[in-house]
Amino acid sequence: MAISSYLRRLFFGAAALAAGAGILLAPALGGTARADPAPPRPAALPVPSLLHQPGTHVRARKGAPDFPDGISALSWLVADAGTGEVLAAHNAHLPLPPASTLKTLFALTALPGLPGTRTHTVTDAELDRVGEGSSLVGLDAGRTYRVADLWRGVFLSSGNDAVHVLAAMNGGWEQTATRMQVKARSLGAGDTHVVSPDGYDADGQVSSAYDLAVFGRAGLANPAFARYAAQADARFPGDTNSHGKPTWTYGIENTNRLLTGEDGVDRYPGIIGIKNGYTSNAGHTLVSAARREGRTLLVTVMNPQYGGGFAVYQEARALLDWGFASAGHLDAVGTLQPAPGSKPSRAAPVHRAAPASHATPRTTHVWLAALLFAVCATGAVLYRLRHRMRHSQAGAPTGRAPLAETSDVGARAETTSAGNSRATDRS
């Protein structure tokens, strides 16, 4: 029959069109299908904004040890200093007064321009603005000191007098604060606002557990910083000659009890610093680092709410123990920004099993496109066949079917992330 012949021609034409469409669309949509299995996909990365959300964040795998009880700090963070991975955190970006842990940022900012071999004669003006009740190393105006001794006064005694003198050598108090702010931003630390470079309580001065971990990690990449931060005790000049050489000395000791093992706080195994702090407004704060079996962990603890003055060390110890015991049993909840000039090692990604199918997403798109084209072509065939039969039965001449207008409406899913307002604690 004429219609059967016509039907065969239309179907053969549709098949040819569909096959041609697959060939033509394949390069545009991804190329030739791969014969080898698709590579394994890495485990899902943490959501970038996860650490900005309040609360505790831990991604433990099977076999991970239980998280320690009794961590009462308003904010804390555990990170791998080598990879930069944040292993666990609580209110990581909560802005809080940092106390003397802010001296880590001061050292990162001023150390490069103030090497230890220089000498400086202290003036009355440099000591006049030291805050009342500040921790001091015992500088005297009119005496000449080696800069290395001034830095030991900063790191060991947390001496605000030493910070004021070094800041004056660095261009002045306000200029140093500005430079510290720039340095913080260059390291990716966006929570820190610097008012007083020594960490003394000041309106609006805040940092966060995340930012302090960033400063600690950058400090470990600086040999001079790391050396000062790891020193447990030293002899400090009581008097000097005009060249800064001590004529007599007295002992000073690092105020970080995890480093010294003083006041009933056991020295932490593998401890390598970094800095502790305290003010009545900030409470007790601590940035600490320890190394075991080639792995270095960073812990920051800000303002424990229970346990007295040494709770900051007890909570840091518990977090370090848990972090080392959890090796290989955690997925990161975030990452620290890489320290400028350093090349941190990268942890091997955790892989999922390869999918059973050898088809890749690209080849899947090709077949879907070809199938869609074949359906459209078949629809056109059936439409023309029906139109021809209707005209044939009516005895009317076969005409060209009018073109149909189609409209495809795609729905787009929109995702939004709600920001969390953060209030500065200035009590």
Coordinates of C-alpha atoms in Angstrom, one line a residue:
M1 CA 0.0 0.0 0.0
A2 CA 1.0 3.6 -0.6
I3 CA 0.7 4.5 3.0
S4 CA 2.8 1.5 4.2
S5 CA 5.5 2.5 1.8
Y6 CA 5.3 6.1 3.0
L7 CA 5.4 4.9 6.6
R8 CA 8.5 2.8 6.0
R9 CA 10.3 5.8 4.4
L10 CA 9.3 8.1 7.3
F11 CA 10.5 5.6 10.0
F12 CA 13.8 5.0 8.2
G13 CA 14.3 8.7 7.9
A14 CA 13.6 9.2 11.6
A15 CA 16.0 6.5 12.5
A16 CA 18.7 8.1 10.3
L17 CA 18.0 11.5 11.9
A18 CA 18.3 10.1 15.4
A19 CA 21.6 8.3 14.6
G20 CA 23.0 11.4 13.0
A21 CA 21.9 13.5 16.0
G22 CA 23.9 11.2 18.3
I23 CA 27.0 11.6 16.1
L24 CA 26.7 15.3 15.8
L25 CA 25.8 16.0 19.4
A26 CA 28.5 13.7 20.9
P27 CA 31.5 16.1 20.4
A28 CA 29.5 19.0 21.7
L29 CA 28.3 17.2 24.8
G30 CA 31.4 15.5 26.0
G31 CA 33.2 13.4 23.4
T32 CA 33.5 9.7 22.9
A33 CA 32.3 7.3 25.7
R34 CA 35.3 6.0 27.7
A35 CA 35.9 2.2 27.7
D36 CA 37.8 2.2 31.1
P37 CA 36.1 2.5 34.4
A38 CA 35.4 6.0 35.7
P39 CA 38.0 7.1 38.4
P40 CA 36.9 7.0 42.0
R41 CA 35.3 10.2 43.3
P42 CA 36.7 11.8 46.5
A43 CA 34.5 12.0 49.6
A44 CA 32.3 15.0 49.7
L45 CA 34.1 18.1 50.9
P46 CA 32.8 20.1 53.9
V47 CA 30.4 22.9 53.1
P48 CA 32.5 26.1 53.1
S49 CA 30.1 27.9 55.4
L50 CA 29.9 25.1 57.9
L51 CA 32.3 26.6 60.4
H52 CA 30.4 29.9 60.3
Q53 CA 27.4 28.1 61.7
P54 CA 27.1 28.0 65.5
G55 CA 27.5 24.8 67.5
T56 CA 29.9 21.9 67.5
H57 CA 31.0 20.3 64.2
V58 CA 32.6 16.9 64.0
R59 CA 32.5 14.4 61.2
A60 CA 33.6 11.1 62.8
R61 CA 33.9 7.9 61.0
K62 CA 33.5 4.4 62.3
G63 CA 36.3 3.7 64.9
A64 CA 36.7 7.3 66.0
P65 CA 37.2 7.7 69.8
D66 CA 34.4 9.3 71.8
F67 CA 34.6 13.1 72.0
P68 CA 35.9 14.3 75.4
D69 CA 33.4 15.4 78.0
G70 CA 33.6 18.6 79.9
I71 CA 34.8 21.0 77.2
S72 CA 33.2 24.2 78.4
A73 CA 35.0 26.9 76.4
L74 CA 32.9 29.4 74.5
S75 CA 34.9 28.6 71.4
W76 CA 37.5 26.0 70.4
L77 CA 39.1 24.4 67.4
V78 CA 41.3 21.4 66.5
A79 CA 43.3 21.5 63.3
D80 CA 46.0 19.6 61.5
A81 CA 48.9 22.1 61.1
G82 CA 50.4 20.2 58.1
T83 CA 47.3 19.9 55.9
G84 CA 45.3 22.8 57.3
E85 CA 42.3 20.6 57.8
V86 CA 39.9 21.6 60.7
L87 CA 39.1 18.3 62.4
A88 CA 36.5 19.7 64.9
A89 CA 35.3 23.0 66.1
H90 CA 32.8 24.8 68.3
N91 CA 31.7 28.3 67.4
A92 CA 34.8 28.6 65.4
H93 CA 34.1 32.2 64.1
L94 CA 32.5 33.6 67.3
P95 CA 34.2 37.0 67.9
L96 CA 35.7 37.1 71.4
P97 CA 38.4 39.1 73.2
P98 CA 41.7 37.3 72.5
A99 CA 43.9 38.6 75.4
S100 CA 47.6 37.9 74.9
T101 CA 47.0 35.3 72.2
L102 CA 46.8 38.3 69.9
K103 CA 50.6 38.6 70.4
T104 CA 50.9 35.8 67.9
L105 CA 49.6 38.2 65.2
F106 CA 51.8 41.0 66.5
A107 CA 54.9 38.7 66.1
L108 CA 53.8 37.6 62.6
T109 CA 53.6 41.3 61.7
A110 CA 56.7 42.8 63.3
L111 CA 59.2 39.9 63.5
P112 CA 60.4 40.1 59.8
G113 CA 61.5 43.8 60.3
L114 CA 62.9 43.4 63.8
P115 CA 65.6 40.7 63.7
G116 CA 67.1 39.6 67.0
T117 CA 70.6 41.0 66.3
R118 CA 69.5 44.6 66.6
T119 CA 69.7 46.7 69.8
H120 CA 67.5 49.4 71.1
T121 CA 67.6 51.9 74.0
V122 CA 64.2 52.1 75.7
T123 CA 62.6 55.5 76.4
D124 CA 60.1 56.7 79.0
A125 CA 57.6 57.5 76.2
E126 CA 57.6 53.9 75.0
L127 CA 56.6 52.7 78.5
D128 CA 54.2 55.4 79.4
R129 CA 51.2 53.8 77.6
V130 CA 51.5 50.3 79.0
G131 CA 48.1 49.4 80.4
E132 CA 47.5 49.2 84.1
G133 CA 47.8 45.6 85.5
S134 CA 49.6 44.4 82.4
S135 CA 52.0 41.5 82.5
L136 CA 55.6 42.8 82.3
V137 CA 59.1 41.4 81.6
G138 CA 60.7 44.3 83.5
L139 CA 62.1 46.8 81.0
D140 CA 63.7 50.0 82.3
A141 CA 64.0 53.3 80.4
G142 CA 67.5 54.3 79.4
R143 CA 68.8 50.7 79.1
T144 CA 69.8 49.2 75.8
Y145 CA 68.4 45.8 75.0
R146 CA 69.0 43.3 72.2
V147 CA 65.9 42.7 70.2
A148 CA 66.1 39.0 70.7
D149 CA 65.7 39.6 74.5
L150 CA 62.7 41.8 73.8
W151 CA 61.1 39.0 71.8
R152 CA 61.7 36.6 74.6
G153 CA 60.0 39.1 76.9
V154 CA 57.0 38.9 74.5
F155 CA 56.7 35.2 74.1
L156 CA 57.8 33.9 77.6
S157 CA 56.6 36.6 80.0
S158 CA 53.8 38.0 77.8
G159 CA 55.3 41.4 78.5
N160 CA 53.2 44.3 77.3
D161 CA 56.2 46.5 78.0
A162 CA 58.2 44.6 75.4
V163 CA 55.4 44.8 72.9
H164 CA 55.2 48.6 73.4
V165 CA 58.9 49.0 72.7
L166 CA 58.9 46.7 69.7
A167 CA 55.8 48.5 68.3
A168 CA 57.6 51.8 68.6
M169 CA 60.5 50.4 66.6
N170 CA 58.0 49.1 64.1
G171 CA 56.6 52.5 63.2
G172 CA 54.4 53.3 66.2
W173 CA 51.4 51.9 68.2
E174 CA 48.6 52.9 65.8
Q175 CA 50.6 52.0 62.7
T176 CA 51.5 48.6 64.1
A177 CA 47.8 48.0 64.8
T178 CA 47.0 48.9 61.2
R179 CA 49.7 46.6 59.9
M180 CA 48.4 43.8 62.1
Q181 CA 44.9 44.2 60.6
V182 CA 46.3 44.0 57.1
K183 CA 48.3 40.9 58.0
A184 CA 45.3 39.2 59.5
R185 CA 43.3 39.8 56.3
S186 CA 46.2 38.5 54.1
L187 CA 46.1 35.3 56.1
G188 CA 42.4 34.9 55.6
A189 CA 41.5 35.8 59.2
G190 CA 38.4 37.8 58.8
D191 CA 37.1 37.8 62.4
T192 CA 40.0 39.8 64.0
H193 CA 39.8 43.5 64.8
V194 CA 43.0 45.0 66.3
V195 CA 42.9 47.9 68.7
S196 CA 45.7 47.2 71.1
P197 CA 48.6 45.2 69.6
D198 CA 49.5 43.6 73.0
G199 CA 46.0 42.1 73.5
Y200 CA 45.1 44.3 76.3
D201 CA 41.3 44.7 76.7
A202 CA 40.0 47.4 74.4
D203 CA 36.6 48.3 73.0
G204 CA 35.9 46.4 69.8
Q205 CA 39.0 44.2 69.9
V206 CA 38.1 40.7 69.0
S207 CA 39.4 37.6 67.3
S208 CA 38.2 34.0 67.0
A209 CA 39.3 30.4 67.6
Y210 CA 39.6 30.0 63.8
D211 CA 41.7 33.2 63.3
L212 CA 44.0 32.3 66.3
A213 CA 44.6 28.9 64.7
V214 CA 45.5 30.6 61.4
F215 CA 48.0 32.8 63.3
G216 CA 49.5 29.8 65.1
R217 CA 49.9 27.8 61.9
A218 CA 51.5 30.8 60.1
G219 CA 53.8 31.2 63.1
L220 CA 55.0 27.6 63.0
A221 CA 56.1 28.2 59.4
N222 CA 58.4 31.1 60.6
P223 CA 61.6 29.7 62.2
A224 CA 62.1 32.7 64.5
F225 CA 58.5 32.6 65.7
A226 CA 58.6 28.8 66.3
R227 CA 61.8 29.1 68.2
Y228 CA 60.6 31.8 70.6
A229 CA 57.2 30.1 71.0
A230 CA 58.8 26.8 72.1
Q231 CA 61.2 28.2 74.6
A232 CA 60.3 27.3 78.2
D233 CA 62.7 29.6 80.1
A234 CA 65.5 32.1 79.6
R235 CA 67.8 34.5 81.4
F236 CA 66.7 38.1 81.0
P237 CA 69.0 41.2 81.3
G238 CA 68.6 43.0 84.6
D239 CA 71.1 45.6 83.5
T240 CA 73.1 46.1 80.3
N241 CA 76.0 48.1 78.8
S242 CA 75.7 50.5 75.9
H243 CA 75.9 47.6 73.4
G244 CA 73.0 45.7 75.0
K245 CA 75.2 43.1 76.6
P246 CA 73.8 42.0 80.0
T247 CA 75.8 42.8 83.1
W248 CA 73.5 40.7 85.2
T249 CA 70.4 38.6 84.5
Y250 CA 67.4 37.0 86.1
G251 CA 65.3 34.0 85.1
I252 CA 62.0 34.3 83.2
E253 CA 59.7 31.4 82.5
N254 CA 57.0 30.8 79.8
T255 CA 53.5 31.4 81.2
N256 CA 52.2 28.5 79.1
R257 CA 51.9 25.7 81.6
L258 CA 51.5 23.0 79.0
L259 CA 55.0 23.9 77.9
T260 CA 56.6 24.3 81.3
G261 CA 54.7 21.8 83.4
E262 CA 54.3 24.3 86.3
D263 CA 51.6 24.9 88.9
G264 CA 50.4 21.3 88.9
V265 CA 49.8 21.3 85.1
D266 CA 51.7 18.4 83.5
R267 CA 53.8 19.3 80.5
Y268 CA 52.1 17.9 77.4
P269 CA 54.1 15.2 75.5
G270 CA 55.3 16.6 72.2
I271 CA 54.4 20.2 73.0
I272 CA 55.9 23.0 70.8
G273 CA 54.2 26.2 72.1
I274 CA 52.5 28.6 71.2
K275 CA 50.9 31.3 73.4
N276 CA 48.5 31.7 76.2
G277 CA 46.6 34.8 77.5
Y278 CA 44.3 36.1 80.2
T279 CA 42.4 39.3 80.9
S280 CA 39.4 39.8 83.1
N281 CA 37.3 40.5 80.0
A282 CA 38.6 37.7 77.8
G283 CA 39.0 35.0 80.4
H284 CA 41.7 32.4 79.7
T285 CA 42.7 31.8 76.1
L286 CA 45.3 29.5 74.5
V287 CA 46.8 28.6 71.2
S288 CA 48.8 25.4 71.5
A289 CA 50.6 23.0 69.2
A290 CA 52.0 19.5 69.7
R291 CA 53.8 17.0 67.5
R292 CA 53.6 13.2 67.5
E293 CA 54.9 10.8 65.0
G294 CA 55.5 13.5 62.4
R295 CA 52.0 14.9 62.8
T296 CA 51.4 18.4 64.3
L297 CA 48.0 19.4 65.7
L298 CA 46.9 22.9 66.6
V299 CA 44.3 23.6 69.3
T300 CA 42.7 26.9 70.3
V301 CA 40.6 27.3 73.4
M302 CA 38.8 30.5 74.3
N303 CA 37.3 31.3 77.7
P304 CA 36.4 28.0 79.5
Q305 CA 33.3 28.5 81.7
Y306 CA 34.1 26.0 84.4
G307 CA 37.2 24.6 86.2
G308 CA 39.1 27.7 87.3
G309 CA 42.3 29.3 85.9
F310 CA 43.9 26.1 84.6
A311 CA 40.8 24.7 82.8
V312 CA 42.1 26.2 79.6
Y313 CA 45.1 23.7 79.7
Q314 CA 43.0 20.8 80.8
E315 CA 40.6 21.3 77.9
A316 CA 43.4 21.9 75.4
R317 CA 45.0 18.6 76.6
A318 CA 41.8 16.7 76.1
L319 CA 41.3 18.1 72.6
L320 CA 44.9 17.3 71.6
D321 CA 44.6 13.7 73.0
W322 CA 41.4 13.2 71.1
G323 CA 42.8 14.7 67.9
F324 CA 45.9 12.4 67.9
A325 CA 43.8 9.4 68.8
S326 CA 41.3 10.1 65.9
A327 CA 43.9 9.9 63.1
G328 CA 42.3 8.3 60.1
H329 CA 38.9 8.3 61.6
L330 CA 37.7 11.9 60.9
D331 CA 36.6 13.9 57.8
A332 CA 37.5 17.5 57.9
V333 CA 34.8 20.1 58.8
G334 CA 36.7 22.9 57.2
T335 CA 40.1 24.2 56.4
L336 CA 42.5 26.9 57.5
Q337 CA 43.8 29.3 55.0
P338 CA 47.4 28.4 53.9
A339 CA 50.1 30.5 55.4
P340 CA 51.9 32.8 52.9
G341 CA 55.2 31.4 51.8
S342 CA 54.6 28.0 53.2
K343 CA 53.8 24.8 51.2
P344 CA 51.7 22.6 53.5
S345 CA 51.4 19.0 52.7
R346 CA 48.1 17.8 51.5
A347 CA 46.4 14.8 52.9
A348 CA 45.4 12.0 50.5
P349 CA 41.7 12.2 49.7
V350 CA 39.3 9.6 50.9
H351 CA 37.9 7.7 48.0
R352 CA 34.6 6.0 47.5
A353 CA 34.3 2.8 45.5
A354 CA 34.1 3.2 41.7
P355 CA 30.6 3.0 40.3
A356 CA 29.7 -0.3 38.6
S357 CA 28.7 1.4 35.3
H358 CA 31.4 2.4 32.9
A359 CA 29.2 5.2 31.5
T360 CA 30.4 8.7 32.4
P361 CA 28.1 11.7 32.9
R362 CA 29.1 13.0 29.5
T363 CA 28.1 9.8 27.6
T364 CA 24.9 9.8 29.5
H365 CA 24.1 13.2 28.2
V366 CA 24.8 12.1 24.7
W367 CA 22.4 9.2 24.8
L368 CA 19.7 11.3 26.4
A369 CA 20.0 13.9 23.7
A370 CA 19.8 11.2 21.0
L371 CA 16.8 9.6 22.6
L372 CA 15.1 13.0 22.9
F373 CA 15.7 13.7 19.2
A374 CA 14.4 10.2 18.2
V375 CA 11.2 10.8 20.2
C376 CA 10.7 14.1 18.5
A377 CA 11.3 12.6 15.1
T378 CA 8.9 9.8 15.8
G379 CA 6.3 12.2 17.0
A380 CA 6.6 14.2 13.7
V381 CA 6.2 10.9 11.7
L382 CA 3.0 10.0 13.6
Y383 CA 1.6 13.5 13.1
R384 CA 2.3 13.5 9.4
L385 CA 0.8 10.0 9.0
R386 CA -2.4 10.9 10.8
H387 CA -2.7 14.1 8.8
R388 CA -2.2 12.2 5.5
M389 CA -4.7 9.5 6.4
R390 CA -7.3 12.1 7.4
H391 CA -6.9 13.9 4.1
S392 CA -6.9 10.6 2.1
Q393 CA -10.1 9.4 3.7
A394 CA -11.8 12.8 3.0
G395 CA -10.5 12.8 -0.6
A396 CA -8.7 16.0 0.0
P397 CA -5.2 16.6 -1.4
T398 CA -2.4 16.1 1.1
G399 CA -1.0 19.4 2.3
R400 CA 1.9 20.4 4.6
A401 CA 1.0 20.4 8.3
P402 CA 1.3 23.8 9.9
L403 CA 4.3 24.1 12.2
A404 CA 3.6 23.6 15.9
E405 CA 5.0 26.0 18.4
T406 CA 6.4 24.4 21.6
S407 CA 7.6 26.1 24.8
D408 CA 9.8 24.3 27.3
V409 CA 9.7 25.8 30.8
G410 CA 12.6 24.8 33.0
A411 CA 12.4 25.1 36.8
R412 CA 15.6 26.4 38.5
A413 CA 16.3 25.5 42.1
E414 CA 17.8 28.2 44.2
T415 CA 19.7 27.6 47.3
T416 CA 20.2 30.2 50.0
S417 CA 22.4 30.2 53.0
A418 CA 21.4 32.0 56.0
G419 CA 24.1 34.1 57.7
N420 CA 24.5 34.0 61.4
S421 CA 24.7 37.3 63.2
R422 CA 27.5 37.5 65.6
A423 CA 27.5 39.7 68.7
T424 CA 30.7 40.9 70.3
D425 CA 31.0 40.0 74.0
R426 CA 32.3 43.2 75.7
S427 CA 31.3 42.4 79.3

